[in-house]
Amino acid sequence: MRAFTGFQVDRDGVAEILNSPELGAHIKALAEEVATGARSQSHRVTSGELLPVDVLHDPAPDRVGYTVAIKHPGMGMEATHGVPTRAAEALGLDVRGIDTRRGT
């Protein structure tokens, strides 16, 4: 049974929203909040410096995008400590990916 009859998605309108500067600014601000939360966990690399957490402009062909990245040769910070995942969840975001809750 169809939930909506006569409903059509305005694909051009949706594309306009997904590529809009307003949405881009909102997504970037949210990514910056996640990065700040990740930095505030105060993890350090072996040199003693704080773990480098950056926000990168990472658009897809059909939408604006930003990535919170740990620029360190150790993806282990996500796998071991869940640095960006925990920061995003603290903001109430639903994060899917590596399960950081096991054994922590």
Backbone as a printed PyTorch tensor [residue, N CA C, xyz], in Angstrom:
tensor([[[ 0.8360, -1.1650,  0.0000],
         [ 0.0000,  0.0000,  0.0000],
         [ 0.8970,  1.2490,  0.0000]],

        [[ 0.6130,  2.1670, -0.8550],
         [ 1.3940,  3.3940, -0.9460],
         [ 0.9830,  4.3470,  0.1650]],

        [[ 1.9650,  4.9270,  0.8030],
         [ 1.6880,  5.8510,  1.9030],
         [ 1.1630,  7.1830,  1.3830]],

        [[ 1.6790,  7.6220,  0.2610],
         [ 1.2670,  8.9020, -0.3090],
         [ 0.8540,  8.6870, -1.7540]],

        [[-0.2900,  9.1520, -2.1020],
         [-0.7130,  9.0790, -3.5000],
         [-0.5730, 10.4730, -4.0970]],

        [[-0.0550, 10.5230, -5.3050],
         [ 0.0840, 11.7900, -5.9950],
         [ 1.2460, 12.6310, -5.5130]],

        [[ 2.0890, 12.0770, -4.6590],
         [ 3.2440, 12.8170, -4.1510],
         [ 4.4180, 12.5960, -5.0790]],

        [[ 5.0810, 13.6780, -5.4680],
         [ 6.2800, 13.5700, -6.2990],
         [ 7.4000, 14.3710, -5.6630]],

        [[ 8.5670, 13.7940, -5.6280],
         [ 9.7370, 14.4800, -5.0900],
         [10.2340, 15.4670, -6.1420]],

        [[10.4460, 16.6950, -5.7230],
         [11.0230, 17.7180, -6.5920],
         [12.5400, 17.5550, -6.5370]],

        [[13.0800, 16.6970, -7.3850],
         [14.5050, 16.3610, -7.3410],
         [15.3950, 17.5850, -7.5560]],

        [[14.9930, 18.4880, -8.4260],
         [15.7790, 19.7040, -8.6360],
         [15.7720, 20.5660, -7.3780]],

        [[14.6250, 20.6460, -6.7260],
         [14.5210, 21.4110, -5.4830],
         [15.3600, 20.8120, -4.3680]],

        [[15.3350, 19.4920, -4.2470],
         [16.1410, 18.8040, -3.2370],
         [17.6270, 19.0250, -3.5280]],

        [[18.0300, 18.9150, -4.7870],
         [19.4330, 19.1360, -5.1670],
         [19.8580, 20.5620, -4.8320]],

        [[18.9610, 21.5170, -5.0580],
         [19.2660, 22.9180, -4.7490],
         [19.5260, 23.0910, -3.2480]],

        [[18.7190, 22.4430, -2.4200],
         [18.9030, 22.5170, -0.9710],
         [20.2090, 21.8480, -0.5580]],

        [[20.4720, 20.6470, -1.0830],
         [21.6660, 19.8890, -0.6880],
         [22.9650, 20.5700, -1.1150]],

        [[22.8920, 21.4630, -2.0970],
         [24.0820, 22.1820, -2.5550],
         [24.0740, 23.6470, -2.1450]],

        [[23.1210, 24.0620, -1.3080],
         [22.9850, 25.4730, -0.9710],
         [24.0810, 25.9480, -0.0190]],

        [[24.4940, 27.2030, -0.1640],
         [25.4850, 27.7720,  0.7600],
         [24.9790, 27.7880,  2.2030]],

        [[23.6700, 27.9540,  2.3890],
         [23.1080, 27.9690,  3.7440],
         [23.2810, 26.6170,  4.4230]],

        [[22.9670, 25.5410,  3.7150],
         [23.1560, 24.2080,  4.2830],
         [24.6410, 23.9520,  4.5010]],

        [[25.4570, 24.3670,  3.5480],
         [26.9050, 24.1950,  3.6740],
         [27.4530, 24.8660,  4.9250]],

        [[26.9920, 26.0850,  5.2000],
         [27.4450, 26.8040,  6.3920],
         [27.0120, 26.0740,  7.6630]],

        [[25.7960, 25.5380,  7.6620],
         [25.2940, 24.8030,  8.8260],
         [26.1000, 23.5190,  9.0420]],

        [[26.3440, 22.7860,  7.9670],
         [27.1020, 21.5290,  8.0670],
         [28.5310, 21.8080,  8.5270]],

        [[29.1390, 22.8670,  7.9920],
         [30.5050, 23.2160,  8.3930],
         [30.5430, 23.5810,  9.8760]],

        [[29.5780, 24.3820, 10.3400],
         [29.5410, 24.7670, 11.7550],
         [29.3850, 23.5390, 12.6490]],

        [[28.5580, 22.5980, 12.2320],
         [28.3700, 21.3660, 13.0000],
         [29.6630, 20.5470, 13.0160]],

        [[30.3450, 20.4660, 11.8790],
         [31.6240, 19.7410, 11.8140],
         [32.6540, 20.4080, 12.7210]],

        [[32.6570, 21.7370, 12.7630],
         [33.5840, 22.4600, 13.6470],
         [33.2850, 22.1490, 15.1170]],

        [[32.0080, 22.0230, 15.4730],
         [31.6390, 21.6590, 16.8410],
         [32.1340, 20.2550, 17.1840]],

        [[31.9990, 19.3310, 16.2310],
         [32.4870, 17.9620, 16.4530],
         [34.0060, 17.9900, 16.6300]],

        [[34.7070, 18.7410, 15.7860],
         [36.1680, 18.8310, 15.8850],
         [36.5880, 19.4320, 17.2260]],

        [[35.8830, 20.4540, 17.6670],
         [36.1850, 21.0650, 18.9700],
         [35.9920, 20.0500, 20.0890]],

        [[34.9100, 19.2820, 20.0120],
         [34.6740, 18.2360, 21.0030],
         [35.7590, 17.1720, 20.9820]],

        [[36.2170, 16.8140, 19.7980],
         [37.2930, 15.8160, 19.6730],
         [38.5910, 16.3650, 20.2480]],

        [[38.8820, 17.6320, 19.9460],
         [40.1110, 18.2460, 20.4770],
         [40.0590, 18.3460, 21.9970]],

        [[38.8760, 18.6020, 22.5330],
         [38.7410, 18.7980, 23.9820],
         [38.9950, 17.5190, 24.7730]],

        [[39.0520, 16.3800, 24.0970],
         [39.3520, 15.1220, 24.7780],
         [40.8300, 15.0340, 25.1540]],

        [[41.6270, 15.9480, 24.6170],
         [43.0450, 16.1070, 24.9720],
         [43.9150, 14.8840, 24.7300]],

        [[43.6000, 14.1030, 23.7060],
         [44.4790, 12.9830, 23.3560],
         [45.7700, 13.5440, 22.7710]],

        [[46.8430, 12.8820, 23.0460],
         [48.1440, 13.3370, 22.5600],
         [48.8010, 12.2450, 21.7200]],

        [[49.6220, 12.6890, 20.7720],
         [50.3910, 11.7550, 19.9580],
         [51.7020, 11.4790, 20.6820]],

        [[52.5000, 10.5630, 20.1660],
         [53.7130, 10.1500, 20.8710],
         [54.6990, 11.2910, 21.0970]],

        [[54.6640, 12.3290, 20.2690],
         [55.5600, 13.4750, 20.4630],
         [55.1180, 14.3370, 21.6400]],

        [[53.9070, 14.0990, 22.1390],
         [53.3800, 14.8890, 23.2320],
         [52.4430, 15.9960, 22.7800]],

        [[52.4110, 16.2660, 21.4770],
         [51.5200, 17.3000, 20.9640],
         [50.0840, 16.7910, 20.9440]],

        [[49.1540, 17.7480, 20.9710],
         [47.7440, 17.3640, 20.8930],
         [47.4380, 16.6930, 19.5620]],

        [[46.5270, 15.7470, 19.5910],
         [46.1030, 15.0500, 18.3870],
         [45.5520, 16.0590, 17.3760]],

        [[46.0660, 16.0700, 16.1410],
         [45.5810, 17.0350, 15.1500],
         [44.2170, 16.6270, 14.5910]],

        [[43.2150, 17.4620, 14.8270],
         [41.8620, 17.2240, 14.3430],
         [41.4950, 18.3890, 13.4350]],

        [[41.1500, 18.0970, 12.1880],
         [40.8380, 19.1340, 11.2100],
         [39.4570, 18.9280, 10.6130]],

        [[38.8940, 20.0180, 10.1040],
         [37.6490, 19.9740,  9.3520],
         [38.0080, 20.2130,  7.8920]],

        [[37.6510, 19.2680,  7.0350],
         [37.9990, 19.3400,  5.6140],
         [36.7410, 19.4900,  4.7680]],

        [[36.8050, 20.3680,  3.7900],
         [35.7100, 20.5020,  2.8320],
         [35.7210, 19.2430,  1.9840]],

        [[34.6380, 18.5070,  1.9830],
         [34.6000, 17.1840,  1.3630],
         [33.2660, 16.9810,  0.6470]],

        [[33.0030, 17.7840, -0.3970],
         [31.6960, 17.6710, -1.0570],
         [31.5680, 16.3950, -1.8750]],

        [[30.3620, 15.9150, -1.9860],
         [30.0390, 14.8090, -2.8870],
         [29.5270, 15.4370, -4.1790]],

        [[29.3990, 14.6740, -5.2360],
         [28.9010, 15.2520, -6.4910],
         [27.5030, 15.8490, -6.3680]],

        [[26.7200, 15.3600, -5.4090],
         [25.3340, 15.8080, -5.3170],
         [24.9870, 16.5450, -4.0250]],

        [[25.9950, 16.8910, -3.2190],
         [25.6960, 17.5950, -1.9630],
         [26.9560, 18.1840, -1.3550]],

        [[26.7380, 19.1660, -0.4880],
         [27.8350, 19.7710,  0.2480],
         [28.2840, 18.7920,  1.3280]],

        [[29.5280, 18.8660,  1.7400],
         [29.9890, 17.9660,  2.7840],
         [31.2590, 18.4440,  3.4530]],

        [[31.4070, 18.0680,  4.7040],
         [32.6170, 18.3380,  5.4740],
         [32.9590, 17.0790,  6.2420]],

        [[34.2400, 16.8480,  6.4440],
         [34.7190, 15.6870,  7.1720],
         [35.5420, 16.1490,  8.3580]],

        [[35.3310, 15.5370,  9.5090],
         [36.1930, 15.7590, 10.6590],
         [37.2460, 14.6640, 10.5890]],

        [[38.5050, 15.0810, 10.4470],
         [39.5710, 14.1100, 10.2100],
         [40.6750, 14.2270, 11.2470]],

        [[41.2000, 13.0830, 11.6050],
         [42.3940, 13.0340, 12.4490],
         [43.5610, 12.8210, 11.5030]],

        [[44.3530, 13.8630, 11.3360],
         [45.4830, 13.7850, 10.4090],
         [46.6980, 13.2280, 11.1550]],

        [[46.6530, 11.9500, 11.3360],
         [47.7230, 11.2680, 12.0520],
         [47.7840,  9.8570, 11.5020]],

        [[48.9730,  9.2870, 11.3990],
         [49.0520,  7.9470, 10.8200],
         [48.4420,  6.8730, 11.7040]],

        [[47.5180,  7.2250, 12.5190],
         [46.8800,  6.2370, 13.3590],
         [45.3790,  6.3810, 13.3530]],

        [[44.7140,  5.6770, 12.4680],
         [43.2580,  5.6010, 12.5210],
         [42.8890,  4.9880, 13.8620]],

        [[43.8880,  4.4790, 14.5520],
         [43.6790,  3.8520, 15.8380],
         [43.0280,  4.7620, 16.8610]],

        [[43.1650,  6.0710, 16.7120],
         [42.5260,  6.9800, 17.6540],
         [41.0080,  6.8440, 17.5720]],

        [[40.4900,  6.5930, 16.3810],
         [39.0520,  6.3450, 16.2620],
         [38.7410,  4.9320, 16.7450]],

        [[39.5360,  3.9710, 16.3010],
         [39.2660,  2.5840, 16.6560],
         [39.4270,  2.3400, 18.1590]],

        [[40.4330,  2.9580, 18.7620],
         [40.7110,  2.7280, 20.1770],
         [39.8990,  3.6340, 21.0950]],

        [[39.8500,  4.9260, 20.7480],
         [39.2270,  5.8980, 21.6450],
         [37.9150,  6.4790, 21.1320]],

        [[37.6190,  6.3040, 19.8390],
         [36.3850,  6.8480, 19.2810],
         [36.3300,  8.3620, 19.3640]],

        [[37.4610,  9.0230, 19.1370],
         [37.5610, 10.4700, 19.3380],
         [36.4720, 11.2530, 18.5940]],

        [[36.3930, 11.1990, 17.2520],
         [35.3470, 11.9880, 16.5940],
         [33.9320, 11.4360, 16.8340]],

        [[33.8130, 10.1340, 16.9750],
         [32.4990,  9.5400, 17.2180],
         [31.9270, 10.0300, 18.5450]],

        [[32.7230, 10.0010, 19.5750],
         [32.2470, 10.4620, 20.8870],
         [31.9120, 11.9500, 20.8650]],

        [[32.7140, 12.7300, 20.1420],
         [32.4550, 14.1660, 20.0410],
         [31.1300, 14.4180, 19.3260]],

        [[30.8680, 13.6710, 18.2590],
         [29.6170, 13.8350, 17.5090],
         [28.4250, 13.3760, 18.3380]],

        [[28.5610, 12.2670, 19.0320],
         [27.4610, 11.7660, 19.8570],
         [27.1510, 12.7310, 21.0020]],

        [[28.1770, 13.4250, 21.5160],
         [27.9600, 14.4060, 22.5840],
         [27.0790, 15.5540, 22.1020]],

        [[27.0610, 15.7860, 20.8030],
         [26.1980, 16.8200, 20.2220],
         [24.8200, 16.2730, 19.8620]],

        [[24.6030, 14.9830, 20.1180],
         [23.3120, 14.3710, 19.8300],
         [23.1990, 13.8240, 18.4210]],

        [[24.3200, 13.7160, 17.7030],
         [24.2950, 13.1830, 16.3450],
         [24.2640, 11.6620, 16.3790]],

        [[23.6000, 11.0640, 15.4120],
         [23.5350,  9.6150, 15.2760],
         [24.6960,  9.1950, 14.3860]],

        [[25.6890,  8.5740, 14.9840],
         [26.9110,  8.2090, 14.2590],
         [26.9140,  6.7190, 13.9900]],

        [[27.2000,  6.3680, 12.7600],
         [27.3020,  4.9520, 12.3990],
         [28.6740,  4.7110, 11.8070]],

        [[29.2380,  3.5840, 12.1120],
         [30.5820,  3.2670, 11.6170],
         [31.2360,  2.3100, 12.5880]],

        [[32.4370,  2.6160, 12.9610],
         [33.1860,  1.7640, 13.8790],
         [32.5240,  1.7770, 15.2490]],

        [[32.3290,  0.6080, 15.8290],
         [31.7250,  0.5010, 17.1480],
         [32.8070,  0.7450, 18.1830]],

        [[32.7590,  1.9010, 18.8310],
         [33.7750,  2.2600, 19.8120],
         [33.3770,  1.8970, 21.2290]],

        [[32.1990,  1.3170, 21.4050],
         [31.7260,  1.0410, 22.7520],
         [32.2300, -0.2920, 23.3080]],

        [[32.5810, -1.2140, 22.4370],
         [33.0400, -2.5110, 22.9120],
         [34.3980, -2.3540, 23.6010]],

        [[34.4990, -2.8370, 24.8040],
         [35.7740, -2.8500, 25.4990],
         [36.2280, -1.4880, 25.9960]],

        [[35.3350, -0.5080, 26.0510],
         [35.7590,  0.8140, 26.5490],
         [35.1230,  1.1130, 27.8690]]])
